[in-house]
């Protein structure tokens, strides 16, 4: 009335929730549990393409052990027909920091192939320097065979 404005609202203190979220982000054990329990294959290669990390799901997709993968490069598991495109995208990611998605075939230890949909991006250190490329791999073999 008479030119006065009335404001009604609710104020909620979210400090505790934000502190919990920050603690979750800083918890290496939680991060490790998430990576190792996810249904997505996770792998990391260095800037030359050699594996430096794989989770259990990635090993299952390829039918290989972590020890096997840590001795080889990504080139050793990419189907020859898909290698040129994969290498070109990897080079762009490495040189320019460009993330990318690709569907490609990977070679299993038993000689079979598995189709994956990969989302890949550069991992930077605290100074912004690229340390490797992380790939999130989803097995799409069944879909590709339809």
XYZ file of N, CA and C in Angstrom:
438
model
N 0.816 -1.189 0.000
C 0.000 0.000 0.000
C 0.858 1.250 0.000
N 0.308 2.309 -0.465
C 0.945 3.622 -0.432
C 2.384 3.586 -0.952
N 2.629 2.852 -2.031
C 3.956 2.812 -2.632
C 4.946 1.919 -1.913
N 4.517 1.251 -0.873
C 5.414 0.344 -0.154
C 5.413 -1.019 -0.837
N 6.544 -1.645 -0.826
C 6.649 -2.989 -1.399
C 6.896 -3.974 -0.277
N 6.351 -5.128 -0.453
C 6.499 -6.171 0.547
C 7.229 -7.354 -0.084
N 8.225 -7.895 0.580
C 8.975 -9.047 0.093
C 8.823 -10.180 1.092
N 8.540 -11.333 0.555
C 8.455 -12.532 1.379
C 9.343 -13.587 0.742
N 10.114 -14.274 1.535
C 10.998 -15.291 0.984
C 11.455 -16.254 2.054
N 12.174 -17.245 1.596
C 12.727 -18.245 2.504
C 14.235 -18.229 2.326
N 14.925 -18.242 3.409
C 16.374 -18.292 3.387
C 16.793 -19.646 3.956
N 17.655 -20.308 3.221
C 18.123 -21.624 3.672
C 19.643 -21.591 3.721
N 20.193 -22.013 4.853
C 21.643 -22.084 4.997
C 22.119 -23.382 4.352
N 22.882 -23.253 3.267
C 23.398 -24.427 2.551
C 24.897 -24.624 2.793
N 25.417 -23.950 3.791
C 26.845 -24.030 4.082
C 27.283 -25.464 4.323
N 26.535 -26.190 5.176
C 26.917 -27.572 5.492
C 26.881 -28.448 4.247
N 25.846 -28.294 3.408
C 25.760 -29.086 2.184
C 26.935 -28.772 1.266
N 27.266 -27.499 1.110
C 28.390 -27.126 0.259
C 29.709 -27.658 0.807
N 29.864 -27.657 2.135
C 31.079 -28.205 2.736
C 31.171 -29.699 2.469
N 30.049 -30.424 2.549
C 30.052 -31.855 2.255
C 30.426 -32.092 0.805
N 29.877 -31.305 -0.119
C 30.214 -31.459 -1.535
C 31.698 -31.208 -1.762
N 32.252 -30.202 -1.115
C 33.676 -29.919 -1.260
C 34.491 -31.088 -0.733
N 34.089 -31.657 0.401
C 34.821 -32.787 0.952
C 34.759 -33.986 0.016
N 33.630 -34.224 -0.635
C 33.522 -35.322 -1.578
C 34.470 -35.116 -2.751
N 34.585 -33.893 -3.226
C 35.483 -33.602 -4.341
C 36.944 -33.810 -3.967
N 37.266 -33.639 -2.703
C 38.654 -33.755 -2.251
C 38.983 -35.130 -1.687
N 38.059 -36.078 -1.793
C 38.229 -37.396 -1.198
C 38.747 -38.386 -2.241
N 40.058 -38.671 -2.241
C 40.603 -39.567 -3.264
C 40.045 -40.988 -3.177
N 39.701 -41.450 -1.985
C 39.130 -42.789 -1.848
C 37.763 -42.872 -2.508
N 36.957 -41.835 -2.352
C 35.646 -41.811 -2.989
C 35.796 -41.756 -4.500
N 36.684 -40.914 -4.976
C 36.923 -40.808 -6.418
C 37.361 -42.158 -6.980
N 38.258 -42.831 -6.289
C 38.718 -44.145 -6.730
C 37.563 -45.144 -6.755
N 36.732 -45.132 -5.741
C 35.585 -46.045 -5.691
C 34.638 -45.796 -6.858
N 34.384 -44.541 -7.155
C 33.496 -44.205 -8.272
C 34.075 -44.715 -9.580
N 35.352 -44.468 -9.816
C 35.993 -44.878 -11.066
C 35.997 -46.391 -11.209
N 36.254 -47.096 -10.111
C 36.367 -48.547 -10.197
C 35.018 -49.264 -10.161
N 33.958 -48.586 -9.741
C 32.658 -49.232 -9.662
C 31.705 -48.820 -10.781
N 32.106 -47.913 -11.605
C 31.238 -47.451 -12.678
C 31.070 -48.534 -13.744
N 30.000 -48.456 -14.492
C 29.758 -49.417 -15.577
C 30.414 -48.967 -16.878
N 31.114 -47.860 -16.840
C 31.806 -47.314 -18.003
C 33.286 -47.670 -17.894
N 33.871 -48.085 -19.011
C 35.309 -48.326 -19.022
C 36.047 -47.007 -18.973
N 37.045 -46.922 -18.123
C 37.853 -45.707 -17.999
C 39.306 -46.081 -18.241
N 39.950 -45.339 -19.143
C 41.377 -45.550 -19.386
C 42.052 -44.203 -19.536
N 43.321 -44.180 -19.199
C 44.137 -42.981 -19.363
C 45.396 -43.401 -20.103
N 45.747 -42.615 -21.108
C 47.018 -42.805 -21.804
C 47.847 -41.535 -21.641
N 49.169 -41.712 -21.672
C 50.025 -40.529 -21.611
C 49.990 -39.819 -22.958
N 50.736 -38.757 -23.094
C 50.678 -37.953 -24.318
C 51.282 -38.670 -25.529
N 51.932 -39.808 -25.302
C 52.439 -40.625 -26.410
C 51.488 -41.770 -26.738
N 50.433 -41.932 -25.931
C 49.443 -42.956 -26.215
C 49.607 -44.252 -25.441
N 50.515 -44.298 -24.473
C 50.706 -45.508 -23.678
C 49.797 -45.486 -22.452
N 49.168 -46.634 -22.176
C 48.257 -46.724 -21.042
C 48.986 -46.457 -19.733
N 48.358 -45.636 -18.896
C 48.871 -45.376 -17.551
C 47.850 -45.761 -16.485
N 46.594 -45.969 -16.899
C 45.543 -46.359 -15.951
C 44.394 -47.001 -16.714
N 43.794 -48.022 -16.113
C 42.537 -48.589 -16.599
C 41.723 -49.029 -15.400
N 40.404 -48.911 -15.514
C 39.573 -49.468 -14.458
C 39.180 -50.898 -14.839
N 38.512 -51.583 -13.917
C 38.148 -52.974 -14.147
C 37.229 -53.136 -15.354
N 36.288 -52.218 -15.532
C 35.349 -52.333 -16.635
C 36.067 -52.240 -17.977
N 37.034 -51.359 -18.113
C 37.779 -51.255 -19.365
C 38.496 -52.573 -19.649
N 39.073 -53.163 -18.619
C 39.749 -54.456 -18.786
C 38.756 -55.531 -19.219
N 37.552 -55.525 -18.655
C 36.520 -56.488 -19.049
C 36.149 -56.315 -20.521
N 35.981 -55.080 -20.934
C 35.614 -54.805 -22.327
C 36.652 -55.404 -23.271
N 37.933 -55.294 -22.913
C 39.000 -55.768 -23.791
C 39.455 -57.197 -23.495
N 38.930 -57.795 -22.416
C 39.366 -59.146 -22.072
C 40.847 -59.204 -21.765
N 41.353 -58.155 -21.143
C 42.776 -58.057 -20.828
C 42.943 -57.656 -19.363
N 44.116 -57.894 -18.830
C 44.404 -57.501 -17.449
C 44.994 -56.095 -17.435
N 44.920 -55.437 -16.286
C 45.566 -54.117 -16.186
C 47.066 -54.206 -16.483
N 47.703 -55.271 -16.027
C 49.139 -55.426 -16.245
C 49.463 -55.497 -17.738
N 48.636 -56.210 -18.500
C 48.837 -56.285 -19.954
C 48.715 -54.911 -20.592
N 47.647 -54.209 -20.223
C 47.387 -52.913 -20.848
C 48.457 -51.888 -20.497
N 48.978 -51.943 -19.292
C 49.982 -50.957 -18.877
C 51.335 -51.156 -19.561
N 51.458 -52.213 -20.362
C 52.698 -52.467 -21.098
C 52.580 -52.094 -22.575
N 51.405 -51.644 -23.006
C 51.186 -51.385 -24.429
C 50.600 -49.995 -24.650
N 50.451 -49.650 -25.923
C 49.858 -48.351 -26.261
C 48.436 -48.553 -26.780
N 47.722 -47.466 -26.871
C 46.362 -47.503 -27.411
C 46.365 -48.040 -28.834
N 47.443 -47.777 -29.593
C 47.536 -48.248 -30.974
C 47.444 -49.764 -31.062
N 47.881 -50.444 -29.999
C 47.882 -51.898 -29.983
C 46.489 -52.490 -29.813
N 45.512 -51.689 -29.390
C 44.165 -52.223 -29.160
C 43.114 -51.629 -30.096
N 43.508 -50.718 -30.960
C 42.562 -50.114 -31.904
C 42.611 -50.886 -33.216
N 41.448 -51.246 -33.724
C 41.351 -51.960 -34.998
C 42.046 -51.136 -36.089
N 42.772 -51.825 -36.969
C 43.562 -51.147 -38.014
C 42.722 -50.202 -38.868
N 41.480 -50.580 -39.168
C 40.628 -49.726 -40.000
C 40.212 -48.441 -39.282
N 40.233 -48.455 -37.954
C 39.812 -47.286 -37.176
C 40.988 -46.469 -36.647
N 42.187 -46.977 -36.861
C 43.372 -46.327 -36.314
C 43.639 -44.935 -36.891
N 43.548 -44.713 -38.209
C 43.851 -43.367 -38.730
C 42.973 -42.267 -38.121
N 41.668 -42.491 -38.055
C 40.783 -41.473 -37.476
C 41.078 -41.290 -35.987
N 41.285 -42.390 -35.272
C 41.585 -42.310 -33.841
C 42.851 -41.508 -33.585
N 43.879 -41.778 -34.372
C 45.147 -41.066 -34.186
C 45.025 -39.585 -34.515
N 44.261 -39.263 -35.557
C 44.066 -37.852 -35.916
C 43.341 -37.101 -34.798
N 42.307 -37.712 -34.241
C 41.568 -37.076 -33.145
C 42.427 -36.975 -31.886
N 43.192 -38.022 -31.602
C 44.093 -37.999 -30.449
C 45.105 -36.867 -30.593
N 45.667 -36.712 -31.774
C 46.650 -35.650 -32.015
C 46.023 -34.272 -31.793
N 44.799 -34.067 -32.294
C 44.122 -32.768 -32.081
C 43.869 -32.531 -30.593
N 43.464 -33.582 -29.887
C 43.235 -33.451 -28.441
C 44.539 -33.094 -27.744
N 45.579 -33.817 -28.064
C 46.887 -33.599 -27.441
C 47.435 -32.204 -27.757
N 47.336 -31.791 -29.017
C 47.942 -30.530 -29.442
C 47.104 -29.297 -29.126
N 45.776 -29.464 -29.137
C 44.896 -28.294 -28.975
C 43.918 -28.409 -27.813
N 43.962 -29.513 -27.084
C 43.075 -29.688 -25.936
C 41.628 -29.940 -26.302
N 41.373 -30.360 -27.533
C 39.993 -30.577 -27.988
C 39.475 -31.944 -27.557
N 38.370 -31.948 -26.837
C 37.707 -33.197 -26.490
C 37.001 -33.728 -27.732
N 36.757 -35.030 -27.757
C 36.064 -35.608 -28.904
C 35.328 -36.877 -28.524
N 34.427 -37.286 -29.396
C 33.715 -38.552 -29.281
C 33.958 -39.343 -30.552
N 34.029 -40.660 -30.403
C 34.268 -41.520 -31.552
C 33.691 -42.903 -31.264
N 33.173 -43.537 -32.305
C 32.813 -44.945 -32.232
C 33.873 -45.697 -33.012
N 34.447 -46.712 -32.364
C 35.529 -47.458 -33.005
C 35.571 -48.875 -32.449
N 36.339 -49.697 -33.147
C 36.520 -51.079 -32.720
C 37.829 -51.215 -31.953
N 37.746 -51.959 -30.865
C 38.934 -52.294 -30.097
C 39.158 -53.797 -30.190
N 40.411 -54.189 -30.091
C 40.791 -55.591 -30.226
C 40.896 -56.247 -28.857
N 40.165 -57.342 -28.706
C 40.235 -58.123 -27.480
C 41.439 -59.065 -27.539
N 41.870 -59.524 -26.380
C 42.997 -60.460 -26.338
C 42.683 -61.740 -27.105
N 41.405 -62.177 -27.100
C 41.022 -63.422 -27.782
C 40.907 -63.257 -29.297
N 41.236 -62.075 -29.811
C 41.198 -61.825 -31.247
C 39.900 -61.215 -31.744
N 38.895 -61.196 -30.893
C 37.619 -60.594 -31.271
C 37.675 -59.077 -31.215
N 36.629 -58.469 -31.751
C 36.509 -57.006 -31.728
C 35.318 -56.604 -30.876
N 35.418 -55.462 -30.273
C 34.320 -54.879 -29.523
C 34.173 -53.431 -29.984
N 32.942 -53.034 -30.264
C 32.671 -51.642 -30.622
C 32.490 -50.836 -29.341
N 33.098 -49.650 -29.295
C 32.926 -48.755 -28.157
C 32.561 -47.355 -28.645
N 31.823 -46.675 -27.808
C 31.609 -45.237 -27.985
C 32.505 -44.590 -26.944
N 33.486 -43.824 -27.409
C 34.440 -43.175 -26.510
C 34.191 -41.677 -26.452
N 34.259 -41.132 -25.249
C 34.335 -39.697 -25.015
C 35.725 -39.471 -24.439
N 36.524 -38.659 -25.117
C 37.920 -38.498 -24.721
C 38.259 -37.025 -24.522
N 39.087 -36.780 -23.520
C 39.524 -35.412 -23.266
C 40.888 -35.414 -22.585
N 41.581 -34.292 -22.717
C 42.919 -34.138 -22.162
C 42.830 -33.917 -20.652
N 43.736 -34.577 -19.935
C 43.887 -34.352 -18.497
C 45.030 -33.369 -18.297
N 44.745 -32.269 -17.628
C 45.768 -31.260 -17.380
C 46.232 -31.314 -15.939
N 47.493 -30.973 -15.711
C 47.990 -30.852 -14.345
C 47.578 -29.487 -13.793
N 48.003 -29.189 -12.581
C 47.581 -27.942 -11.934
C 48.053 -26.692 -12.664
N 49.089 -26.820 -13.503
C 49.565 -25.656 -14.253
C 48.916 -25.558 -15.635
N 48.029 -26.505 -15.948
C 47.341 -26.467 -17.230
C 48.031 -27.245 -18.334
N 49.117 -27.928 -18.009
C 49.846 -28.720 -19.003
C 49.183 -30.088 -19.168
N 49.035 -30.501 -20.405
C 48.431 -31.799 -20.683
C 49.306 -32.935 -20.190
N 48.700 -33.838 -19.431
C 49.432 -34.976 -18.883
C 49.029 -36.293 -19.527
N 47.888 -36.285 -20.182
C 47.393 -37.503 -20.796
C 46.005 -37.283 -21.342
N 45.429 -38.356 -21.828
C 44.066 -38.304 -22.357
C 43.255 -39.381 -21.662
N 42.109 -39.000 -21.146
C 41.211 -39.949 -20.495
C 40.099 -40.304 -21.462
N 39.759 -41.588 -21.485
C 38.662 -42.066 -22.331
C 37.623 -42.746 -21.457
N 36.365 -42.403 -21.693
C 35.225 -43.083 -21.096
C 34.635 -43.945 -22.207
N 34.653 -45.259 -22.024
C 34.285 -46.201 -23.080
C 33.028 -46.979 -22.716
N 32.058 -46.933 -23.624
C 30.828 -47.703 -23.457
C 30.794 -48.752 -24.556
N 30.583 -50.005 -24.176
C 30.496 -51.104 -25.126
C 29.177 -50.993 -25.878
N 29.267 -50.777 -27.185
C 28.058 -50.641 -28.033
C 27.992 -51.753 -29.079
N 28.721 -52.839 -28.835
C 28.805 -53.929 -29.799
C 27.412 -54.423 -30.195
N 26.575 -54.667 -29.227
C 25.232 -55.202 -29.510
C 24.444 -54.258 -30.407
N 24.495 -52.966 -30.099
C 23.773 -51.977 -30.911
C 24.313 -51.934 -32.341
N 25.628 -52.027 -32.488
C 26.243 -51.955 -33.818
C 25.932 -53.197 -34.657
N 25.624 -54.299 -34.010
C 25.355 -55.544 -34.729
C 23.919 -55.648 -35.213
N 23.048 -54.746 -34.795
C 21.631 -54.780 -35.218
C 21.468 -54.383 -36.657
